[in-house]
């Protein structure tokens, strides 16, 4: 498994359990009809932006464009199984057939709009340093070691490039109350948990600003 090479030994148990869960079904589920698919994608885009670039509305809708399919698939299941807490997405994901879910993950991967922007530019250099080097004094590893040097992600490691800075800030400051909420079904969110504690608010703002500028 590709992610294995990044993990410390304590995380291997989680990743193995996780990988096994992922290969349970052998056959690809039936694909939706074109009409069903188009209707559903349009629905996603009313919130996530016409090109999946993200949207600032009543709540902050994350960018889905270019996101890693394995990560998206797991998050949609996590919302439905309440491993990840979000009322809106729990309802959205509950209504997706397995075939629709797979088709949607492939679709959003291929979109490539410009980042939405809007972050304070003066924070970008500090954010880049944190992303590339981590914070040794706080045992925070380089973000790039898992999310990739360009922040494009891979497999269960999400793309962060071009993500909305305020979305990233919210996720990193609320990790414990949103992710990994089913103790009986631990998932890959456990990997990020200690990292979120090692970062101060100004550091999170800086790294979020940097990531939001990446194409
Ligand atoms: C009514 C608005 C709305 C609709 C419709 C909607 N979403 Fe979302 N979605 C959100 C919000 C808000 C979040 C952020 C949740 C959070 O903050 O944790 C989100 C989060 C996500 C995430 C997690 C992204 C990440 O980076 O972790 C995925 C994946 C996702 N949505 C996919 C979809 C798909 C696919 C559809 C269409 C089937 C869809 N959404 C429809 C509002 C919506
Ligand atoms: C040891 C590997 C690893 C390192 C190092 C790492 N991450 Fe992550 N990160 C992950 C994994 C795995 C996920 C997916 C978690 C999940 O499945 O819920 C993730 C998820 C995230 C998310 C949520 C993305 C979304 O769309 O909701 C953000 C934001 C994030 N990481 C930022 C960072 C930052 C900033 C750093 C550096 C300070 C960092 N990560 C370092 C593995 C890592």
mmCIF file of C-alpha atoms and ligand atoms in Angstrom:
data_model
loop_
_atom_site.group_PDB
_atom_site.id
_atom_site.type_symbol
_atom_site.label_atom_id
_atom_site.label_comp_id
_atom_site.label_asym_id
_atom_site.label_seq_id
_atom_site.Cartn_x
_atom_site.Cartn_y
_atom_site.Cartn_z
ATOM 1 C CA UNK A 1 0.000 0.000 0.000
ATOM 2 C CA UNK A 2 1.361 3.391 -1.001
ATOM 3 C CA UNK A 3 0.590 5.229 2.225
ATOM 4 C CA UNK A 4 2.587 2.706 4.261
ATOM 5 C CA UNK A 5 5.864 4.401 3.564
ATOM 6 C CA UNK A 6 4.848 7.586 5.368
ATOM 7 C CA UNK A 7 3.538 6.018 8.531
ATOM 8 C CA UNK A 8 5.173 5.615 11.886
ATOM 9 C CA UNK A 9 4.697 2.125 13.349
ATOM 10 C CA UNK A 10 1.866 3.178 15.671
ATOM 11 C CA UNK A 11 -0.144 4.197 12.658
ATOM 12 C CA UNK A 12 0.369 1.048 10.648
ATOM 13 C CA UNK A 13 -2.284 -0.828 12.609
ATOM 14 C CA UNK A 14 -4.827 1.823 11.671
ATOM 15 C CA UNK A 15 -3.829 1.920 8.037
ATOM 16 C CA UNK A 16 -3.915 -1.870 7.684
ATOM 17 C CA UNK A 17 -7.350 -2.154 9.261
ATOM 18 C CA UNK A 18 -8.434 0.626 6.985
ATOM 19 C CA UNK A 19 -7.005 -0.862 3.783
ATOM 20 C CA UNK A 20 -8.710 -4.189 4.453
ATOM 21 C CA UNK A 21 -12.068 -2.452 4.876
ATOM 22 C CA UNK A 22 -11.579 -0.762 1.529
ATOM 23 C CA UNK A 23 -11.188 -3.926 -0.569
ATOM 24 C CA UNK A 24 -14.275 -5.707 0.759
ATOM 25 C CA UNK A 25 -16.281 -5.718 -2.471
ATOM 26 C CA UNK A 26 -14.699 -7.348 -5.503
ATOM 27 C CA UNK A 27 -17.003 -6.160 -8.302
ATOM 28 C CA UNK A 28 -17.432 -2.471 -9.270
ATOM 29 C CA UNK A 29 -20.959 -1.347 -8.403
ATOM 30 C CA UNK A 30 -23.281 -0.512 -11.315
ATOM 31 C CA UNK A 31 -22.736 2.972 -12.781
ATOM 32 C CA UNK A 32 -25.656 5.437 -12.684
ATOM 33 C CA UNK A 33 -27.396 6.558 -15.907
ATOM 34 C CA UNK A 34 -26.101 9.781 -17.512
ATOM 35 C CA UNK A 35 -29.253 11.639 -16.513
ATOM 36 C CA UNK A 36 -29.076 10.508 -12.887
ATOM 37 C CA UNK A 37 -25.405 11.432 -12.766
ATOM 38 C CA UNK A 38 -25.835 14.894 -14.320
ATOM 39 C CA UNK A 39 -28.653 15.744 -11.927
ATOM 40 C CA UNK A 40 -26.595 14.673 -8.924
ATOM 41 C CA UNK A 41 -23.446 16.527 -10.004
ATOM 42 C CA UNK A 42 -25.455 19.707 -10.488
ATOM 43 C CA UNK A 43 -26.737 19.297 -6.949
ATOM 44 C CA UNK A 44 -23.174 19.008 -5.573
ATOM 45 C CA UNK A 45 -22.175 22.095 -7.565
ATOM 46 C CA UNK A 46 -24.936 24.273 -6.120
ATOM 47 C CA UNK A 47 -22.889 24.182 -2.917
ATOM 48 C CA UNK A 48 -19.328 23.272 -3.947
ATOM 49 C CA UNK A 49 -19.102 25.700 -6.896
ATOM 50 C CA UNK A 50 -19.759 25.259 -10.625
ATOM 51 C CA UNK A 51 -16.229 23.925 -11.192
ATOM 52 C CA UNK A 52 -15.820 22.344 -7.772
ATOM 53 C CA UNK A 53 -13.686 25.323 -6.709
ATOM 54 C CA UNK A 54 -15.497 25.732 -3.376
ATOM 55 C CA UNK A 55 -17.913 28.411 -2.249
ATOM 56 C CA UNK A 56 -18.390 30.784 0.670
ATOM 57 C CA UNK A 57 -22.116 30.769 1.471
ATOM 58 C CA UNK A 58 -24.190 30.095 4.572
ATOM 59 C CA UNK A 59 -21.336 27.759 5.473
ATOM 60 C CA UNK A 60 -17.919 27.237 3.882
ATOM 61 C CA UNK A 61 -18.093 24.612 1.119
ATOM 62 C CA UNK A 62 -14.707 23.038 0.485
ATOM 63 C CA UNK A 63 -13.050 22.732 -2.913
ATOM 64 C CA UNK A 64 -13.594 19.268 -4.415
ATOM 65 C CA UNK A 65 -11.777 19.890 -7.718
ATOM 66 C CA UNK A 66 -8.691 17.705 -8.091
ATOM 67 C CA UNK A 67 -9.368 15.945 -4.812
ATOM 68 C CA UNK A 68 -8.085 12.374 -4.453
ATOM 69 C CA UNK A 69 -10.863 9.850 -5.249
ATOM 70 C CA UNK A 70 -9.951 7.448 -2.410
ATOM 71 C CA UNK A 71 -10.077 10.298 0.083
ATOM 72 C CA UNK A 72 -13.436 11.580 -1.230
ATOM 73 C CA UNK A 73 -14.919 8.086 -1.151
ATOM 74 C CA UNK A 74 -13.854 7.578 2.455
ATOM 75 C CA UNK A 75 -15.138 11.006 3.552
ATOM 76 C CA UNK A 76 -18.547 10.434 1.962
ATOM 77 C CA UNK A 77 -18.786 7.102 3.796
ATOM 78 C CA UNK A 78 -17.529 8.756 6.993
ATOM 79 C CA UNK A 79 -20.303 11.396 6.863
ATOM 80 C CA UNK A 80 -22.924 8.670 6.306
ATOM 81 C CA UNK A 81 -21.536 6.464 9.094
ATOM 82 C CA UNK A 82 -21.185 9.537 11.378
ATOM 83 C CA UNK A 83 -17.450 8.921 11.789
ATOM 84 C CA UNK A 84 -17.199 12.497 10.516
ATOM 85 C CA UNK A 85 -19.772 14.928 11.889
ATOM 86 C CA UNK A 86 -21.577 17.242 9.479
ATOM 87 C CA UNK A 87 -25.368 17.384 9.267
ATOM 88 C CA UNK A 88 -25.541 18.658 5.688
ATOM 89 C CA UNK A 89 -23.153 16.083 4.267
ATOM 90 C CA UNK A 90 -24.629 13.240 6.353
ATOM 91 C CA UNK A 91 -27.907 13.734 4.470
ATOM 92 C CA UNK A 92 -26.205 14.218 1.096
ATOM 93 C CA UNK A 93 -24.016 11.133 1.362
ATOM 94 C CA UNK A 94 -26.786 8.914 2.730
ATOM 95 C CA UNK A 95 -28.653 9.317 -0.560
ATOM 96 C CA UNK A 96 -25.744 8.141 -2.765
ATOM 97 C CA UNK A 97 -25.712 4.639 -4.278
ATOM 98 C CA UNK A 98 -22.287 2.904 -4.281
ATOM 99 C CA UNK A 99 -22.033 3.351 -8.076
ATOM 100 C CA UNK A 100 -22.923 7.045 -7.899
ATOM 101 C CA UNK A 101 -20.385 7.590 -5.154
ATOM 102 C CA UNK A 102 -17.557 6.127 -7.263
ATOM 103 C CA UNK A 103 -18.642 8.069 -10.371
ATOM 104 C CA UNK A 104 -18.649 11.358 -8.433
ATOM 105 C CA UNK A 105 -15.161 10.810 -7.012
ATOM 106 C CA UNK A 106 -13.779 10.292 -10.539
ATOM 107 C CA UNK A 107 -15.600 13.331 -11.890
ATOM 108 C CA UNK A 108 -14.296 15.829 -9.351
ATOM 109 C CA UNK A 109 -10.722 14.535 -9.656
ATOM 110 C CA UNK A 110 -10.545 15.824 -13.255
ATOM 111 C CA UNK A 111 -11.697 19.411 -12.587
ATOM 112 C CA UNK A 112 -8.949 22.034 -12.364
ATOM 113 C CA UNK A 113 -10.259 25.568 -11.696
ATOM 114 C CA UNK A 114 -8.077 28.361 -10.283
ATOM 115 C CA UNK A 115 -8.013 28.599 -6.469
ATOM 116 C CA UNK A 116 -10.760 30.805 -5.030
ATOM 117 C CA UNK A 117 -8.206 32.857 -3.064
ATOM 118 C CA UNK A 118 -8.943 35.493 -0.428
ATOM 119 C CA UNK A 119 -6.264 34.686 2.176
ATOM 120 C CA UNK A 120 -3.902 37.310 3.655
ATOM 121 C CA UNK A 121 -0.807 37.185 1.411
ATOM 122 C CA UNK A 122 1.642 38.271 4.119
ATOM 123 C CA UNK A 123 1.156 34.920 5.917
ATOM 124 C CA UNK A 124 2.155 32.836 2.888
ATOM 125 C CA UNK A 125 5.964 32.626 3.478
ATOM 126 C CA UNK A 126 5.583 31.397 7.068
ATOM 127 C CA UNK A 127 2.921 28.929 5.917
ATOM 128 C CA UNK A 128 5.191 27.535 3.232
ATOM 129 C CA UNK A 129 7.949 26.976 5.794
ATOM 130 C CA UNK A 130 5.582 25.040 8.084
ATOM 131 C CA UNK A 131 4.301 22.966 5.170
ATOM 132 C CA UNK A 132 7.772 22.089 3.878
ATOM 133 C CA UNK A 133 9.616 21.636 7.185
ATOM 134 C CA UNK A 134 7.065 21.067 9.957
ATOM 135 C CA UNK A 135 7.771 22.424 13.450
ATOM 136 C CA UNK A 136 10.527 20.364 15.047
ATOM 137 C CA UNK A 137 10.107 21.848 18.540
ATOM 138 C CA UNK A 138 6.467 20.683 18.623
ATOM 139 C CA UNK A 139 7.036 17.301 16.899
ATOM 140 C CA UNK A 140 4.952 18.433 13.944
ATOM 141 C CA UNK A 141 6.194 16.581 10.837
ATOM 142 C CA UNK A 142 6.454 18.326 7.494
ATOM 143 C CA UNK A 143 2.979 18.402 5.964
ATOM 144 C CA UNK A 144 4.631 17.755 2.607
ATOM 145 C CA UNK A 145 5.826 14.323 3.756
ATOM 146 C CA UNK A 146 2.231 13.039 3.594
ATOM 147 C CA UNK A 147 0.331 15.539 1.441
ATOM 148 C CA UNK A 148 3.087 15.687 -1.200
ATOM 149 C CA UNK A 149 5.539 18.536 -2.020
ATOM 150 C CA UNK A 150 2.921 20.263 -4.193
ATOM 151 C CA UNK A 151 0.083 19.421 -1.746
ATOM 152 C CA UNK A 152 -1.659 17.346 -4.420
ATOM 153 C CA UNK A 153 -2.252 14.405 -2.064
ATOM 154 C CA UNK A 154 -2.342 10.701 -2.865
ATOM 155 C CA UNK A 155 -4.802 7.929 -1.952
ATOM 156 C CA UNK A 156 -6.128 8.639 1.538
ATOM 157 C CA UNK A 157 -3.934 11.756 1.848
ATOM 158 C CA UNK A 158 -6.108 14.617 0.657
ATOM 159 C CA UNK A 159 -5.082 17.292 -1.806
ATOM 160 C CA UNK A 160 -4.765 20.591 0.063
ATOM 161 C CA UNK A 161 -3.644 22.735 -2.894
ATOM 162 C CA UNK A 162 -6.164 25.485 -3.646
ATOM 163 C CA UNK A 163 -8.365 24.578 -0.700
ATOM 164 C CA UNK A 164 -10.222 27.497 0.942
ATOM 165 C CA UNK A 165 -8.088 28.911 3.750
ATOM 166 C CA UNK A 166 -11.045 29.436 6.083
ATOM 167 C CA UNK A 167 -12.206 25.838 5.516
ATOM 168 C CA UNK A 168 -8.710 24.532 6.390
ATOM 169 C CA UNK A 169 -8.643 26.719 9.490
ATOM 170 C CA UNK A 170 -12.020 25.406 10.649
ATOM 171 C CA UNK A 171 -11.063 21.775 10.099
ATOM 172 C CA UNK A 172 -7.740 22.000 11.920
ATOM 173 C CA UNK A 173 -9.273 23.818 14.902
ATOM 174 C CA UNK A 174 -12.244 21.414 15.254
ATOM 175 C CA UNK A 175 -10.595 18.086 14.418
ATOM 176 C CA UNK A 176 -11.504 16.329 17.691
ATOM 177 C CA UNK A 177 -15.201 17.102 17.553
ATOM 178 C CA UNK A 178 -15.703 16.308 13.859
ATOM 179 C CA UNK A 179 -13.469 13.438 12.789
ATOM 180 C CA UNK A 180 -12.940 9.973 14.172
ATOM 181 C CA UNK A 181 -16.254 10.107 16.054
ATOM 182 C CA UNK A 182 -16.854 6.325 16.096
ATOM 183 C CA UNK A 183 -14.487 4.769 18.629
ATOM 184 C CA UNK A 184 -15.363 1.260 17.365
ATOM 185 C CA UNK A 185 -14.424 2.147 13.816
ATOM 186 C CA UNK A 186 -11.154 4.121 13.911
ATOM 187 C CA UNK A 187 -10.085 5.585 10.575
ATOM 188 C CA UNK A 188 -7.310 7.544 8.901
ATOM 189 C CA UNK A 189 -8.368 10.758 10.657
ATOM 190 C CA UNK A 190 -6.364 9.530 13.697
ATOM 191 C CA UNK A 191 -3.171 10.301 11.780
ATOM 192 C CA UNK A 192 -3.871 14.054 11.761
ATOM 193 C CA UNK A 193 -5.129 14.317 15.324
ATOM 194 C CA UNK A 194 -1.786 14.848 17.132
ATOM 195 C CA UNK A 195 -0.627 17.182 14.339
ATOM 196 C CA UNK A 196 -3.571 19.535 14.870
ATOM 197 C CA UNK A 197 -2.600 19.846 18.568
ATOM 198 C CA UNK A 198 0.974 20.807 17.742
ATOM 199 C CA UNK A 199 -0.094 23.913 15.815
ATOM 200 C CA UNK A 200 -1.003 27.310 17.301
ATOM 201 C CA UNK A 201 -3.838 29.364 15.762
ATOM 202 C CA UNK A 202 -1.450 31.786 13.999
ATOM 203 C CA UNK A 203 0.471 28.804 12.573
ATOM 204 C CA UNK A 204 -2.741 27.236 11.280
ATOM 205 C CA UNK A 205 -3.726 30.560 9.669
ATOM 206 C CA UNK A 206 -0.320 30.762 7.986
ATOM 207 C CA UNK A 207 -0.279 27.246 6.570
ATOM 208 C CA UNK A 208 -3.922 27.602 5.450
ATOM 209 C CA UNK A 209 -3.060 30.864 3.641
ATOM 210 C CA UNK A 210 -0.152 29.216 1.837
ATOM 211 C CA UNK A 211 -2.172 26.158 0.750
ATOM 212 C CA UNK A 212 -5.039 28.277 -0.567
ATOM 213 C CA UNK A 213 -2.683 29.906 -3.108
ATOM 214 C CA UNK A 214 -1.391 26.640 -4.653
ATOM 215 C CA UNK A 215 -2.707 25.604 -8.075
HETATM 216 C C1 LIG B 1 -26.249 21.980 0.752
HETATM 217 C C2 LIG B 1 -24.835 22.141 0.458
HETATM 218 C C3 LIG B 1 -24.035 20.922 0.005
HETATM 219 C C4 LIG B 1 -24.350 20.040 -0.995
HETATM 220 C C5 LIG B 1 -25.595 19.988 -1.879
HETATM 221 C C6 LIG B 1 -23.223 19.146 -1.089
HETATM 222 N N1 LIG B 1 -22.281 19.469 -0.161
HETATM 223 FE FE1 LIG B 1 -20.521 18.471 0.171
HETATM 224 N N2 LIG B 1 -20.101 19.711 1.737
HETATM 225 C C7 LIG B 1 -20.887 20.763 2.144
HETATM 226 C C8 LIG B 1 -20.278 21.380 3.295
HETATM 227 C C9 LIG B 1 -20.808 22.570 4.077
HETATM 228 C C10 LIG B 1 -19.082 20.657 3.562
HETATM 229 C C11 LIG B 1 -18.063 20.921 4.671
HETATM 230 C C12 LIG B 1 -18.283 20.004 5.814
HETATM 231 C C13 LIG B 1 -17.308 20.275 6.918
HETATM 232 O O1 LIG B 1 -17.035 21.449 7.180
HETATM 233 O O2 LIG B 1 -16.799 19.305 7.495
HETATM 234 C C14 LIG B 1 -19.011 19.607 2.550
HETATM 235 C C15 LIG B 1 -17.991 18.678 2.486
HETATM 236 C C16 LIG B 1 -17.861 17.735 1.493
HETATM 237 C C17 LIG B 1 -16.756 16.813 1.360
HETATM 238 C C18 LIG B 1 -15.520 16.740 2.248
HETATM 239 C C19 LIG B 1 -14.406 17.498 1.549
HETATM 240 C C20 LIG B 1 -13.103 17.445 2.253
HETATM 241 O O3 LIG B 1 -12.182 18.127 1.769
HETATM 242 O O4 LIG B 1 -12.952 16.756 3.266
HETATM 243 C C21 LIG B 1 -16.997 16.053 0.256
HETATM 244 C C22 LIG B 1 -16.120 14.948 -0.289
HETATM 245 C C23 LIG B 1 -18.257 16.494 -0.309
HETATM 246 N N3 LIG B 1 -18.762 17.516 0.471
HETATM 247 C C24 LIG B 1 -18.816 15.968 -1.451
HETATM 248 C C25 LIG B 1 -20.079 16.331 -1.945
HETATM 249 C C26 LIG B 1 -20.705 15.703 -3.085
HETATM 250 C C27 LIG B 1 -20.067 14.621 -3.938
HETATM 251 C C28 LIG B 1 -21.929 16.287 -3.236
HETATM 252 C C29 LIG B 1 -23.020 15.945 -4.223
HETATM 253 C C30 LIG B 1 -23.514 14.572 -4.155
HETATM 254 C C31 LIG B 1 -22.053 17.294 -2.186
HETATM 255 N N4 LIG B 1 -20.898 17.290 -1.425
HETATM 256 C C32 LIG B 1 -23.151 18.107 -1.998
HETATM 257 C C33 LIG B 1 -22.060 21.187 1.562
HETATM 258 C C34 LIG B 1 -22.738 20.546 0.539
HETATM 259 C C1 LIG B 2 1.627 11.507 8.778
HETATM 260 C C2 LIG B 2 0.897 11.995 7.607
HETATM 261 C C3 LIG B 2 0.350 13.419 7.632
HETATM 262 C C4 LIG B 2 1.043 14.569 7.938
HETATM 263 C C5 LIG B 2 2.484 14.743 8.342
HETATM 264 C C6 LIG B 2 0.087 15.647 7.759
HETATM 265 N N1 LIG B 2 -1.134 15.158 7.371
HETATM 266 FE FE1 LIG B 2 -2.813 16.243 7.034
HETATM 267 N N2 LIG B 2 -3.870 14.533 6.672
HETATM 268 C C7 LIG B 2 -3.358 13.259 6.676
HETATM 269 C C8 LIG B 2 -4.423 12.314 6.436
HETATM 270 C C9 LIG B 2 -4.306 10.799 6.354
HETATM 271 C C10 LIG B 2 -5.601 13.071 6.278
HETATM 272 C C11 LIG B 2 -7.018 12.533 6.031
HETATM 273 C C12 LIG B 2 -7.705 12.393 7.364
HETATM 274 C C13 LIG B 2 -9.078 11.757 7.284
HETATM 275 O O1 LIG B 2 -9.222 10.717 6.620
HETATM 276 O O2 LIG B 2 -9.994 12.280 7.936
HETATM 277 C C14 LIG B 2 -5.220 14.457 6.435
HETATM 278 C C15 LIG B 2 -6.119 15.520 6.375
HETATM 279 C C16 LIG B 2 -5.767 16.851 6.476
HETATM 280 C C17 LIG B 2 -6.684 17.965 6.356
HETATM 281 C C18 LIG B 2 -8.170 17.887 6.086
HETATM 282 C C19 LIG B 2 -8.412 18.129 4.608
HETATM 283 C C20 LIG B 2 -9.849 18.304 4.225
HETATM 284 O O3 LIG B 2 -10.084 18.471 3.016
HETATM 285 O O4 LIG B 2 -10.735 18.306 5.079
HETATM 286 C C21 LIG B 2 -5.949 19.098 6.493
HETATM 287 C C22 LIG B 2 -6.461 20.537 6.421
HETATM 288 C C23 LIG B 2 -4.580 18.708 6.716
HETATM 289 N N3 LIG B 2 -4.493 17.331 6.706
HETATM 290 C C24 LIG B 2 -3.539 19.607 6.898
HETATM 291 C C25 LIG B 2 -2.239 19.222 7.256
HETATM 292 C C26 LIG B 2 -1.198 20.167 7.624
HETATM 293 C C27 LIG B 2 -1.358 21.685 7.598
HETATM 294 C C28 LIG B 2 -0.106 19.437 7.962
HETATM 295 C C29 LIG B 2 1.243 19.916 8.470
HETATM 296 C C30 LIG B 2 1.235 20.817 9.623
HETATM 297 C C31 LIG B 2 -0.467 18.035 7.776
HETATM 298 N N4 LIG B 2 -1.767 17.952 7.363
HETATM 299 C C32 LIG B 2 0.394 16.973 8.015
HETATM 300 C C33 LIG B 2 -2.027 12.931 6.896
HETATM 301 C C34 LIG B 2 -1.016 13.799 7.271
#
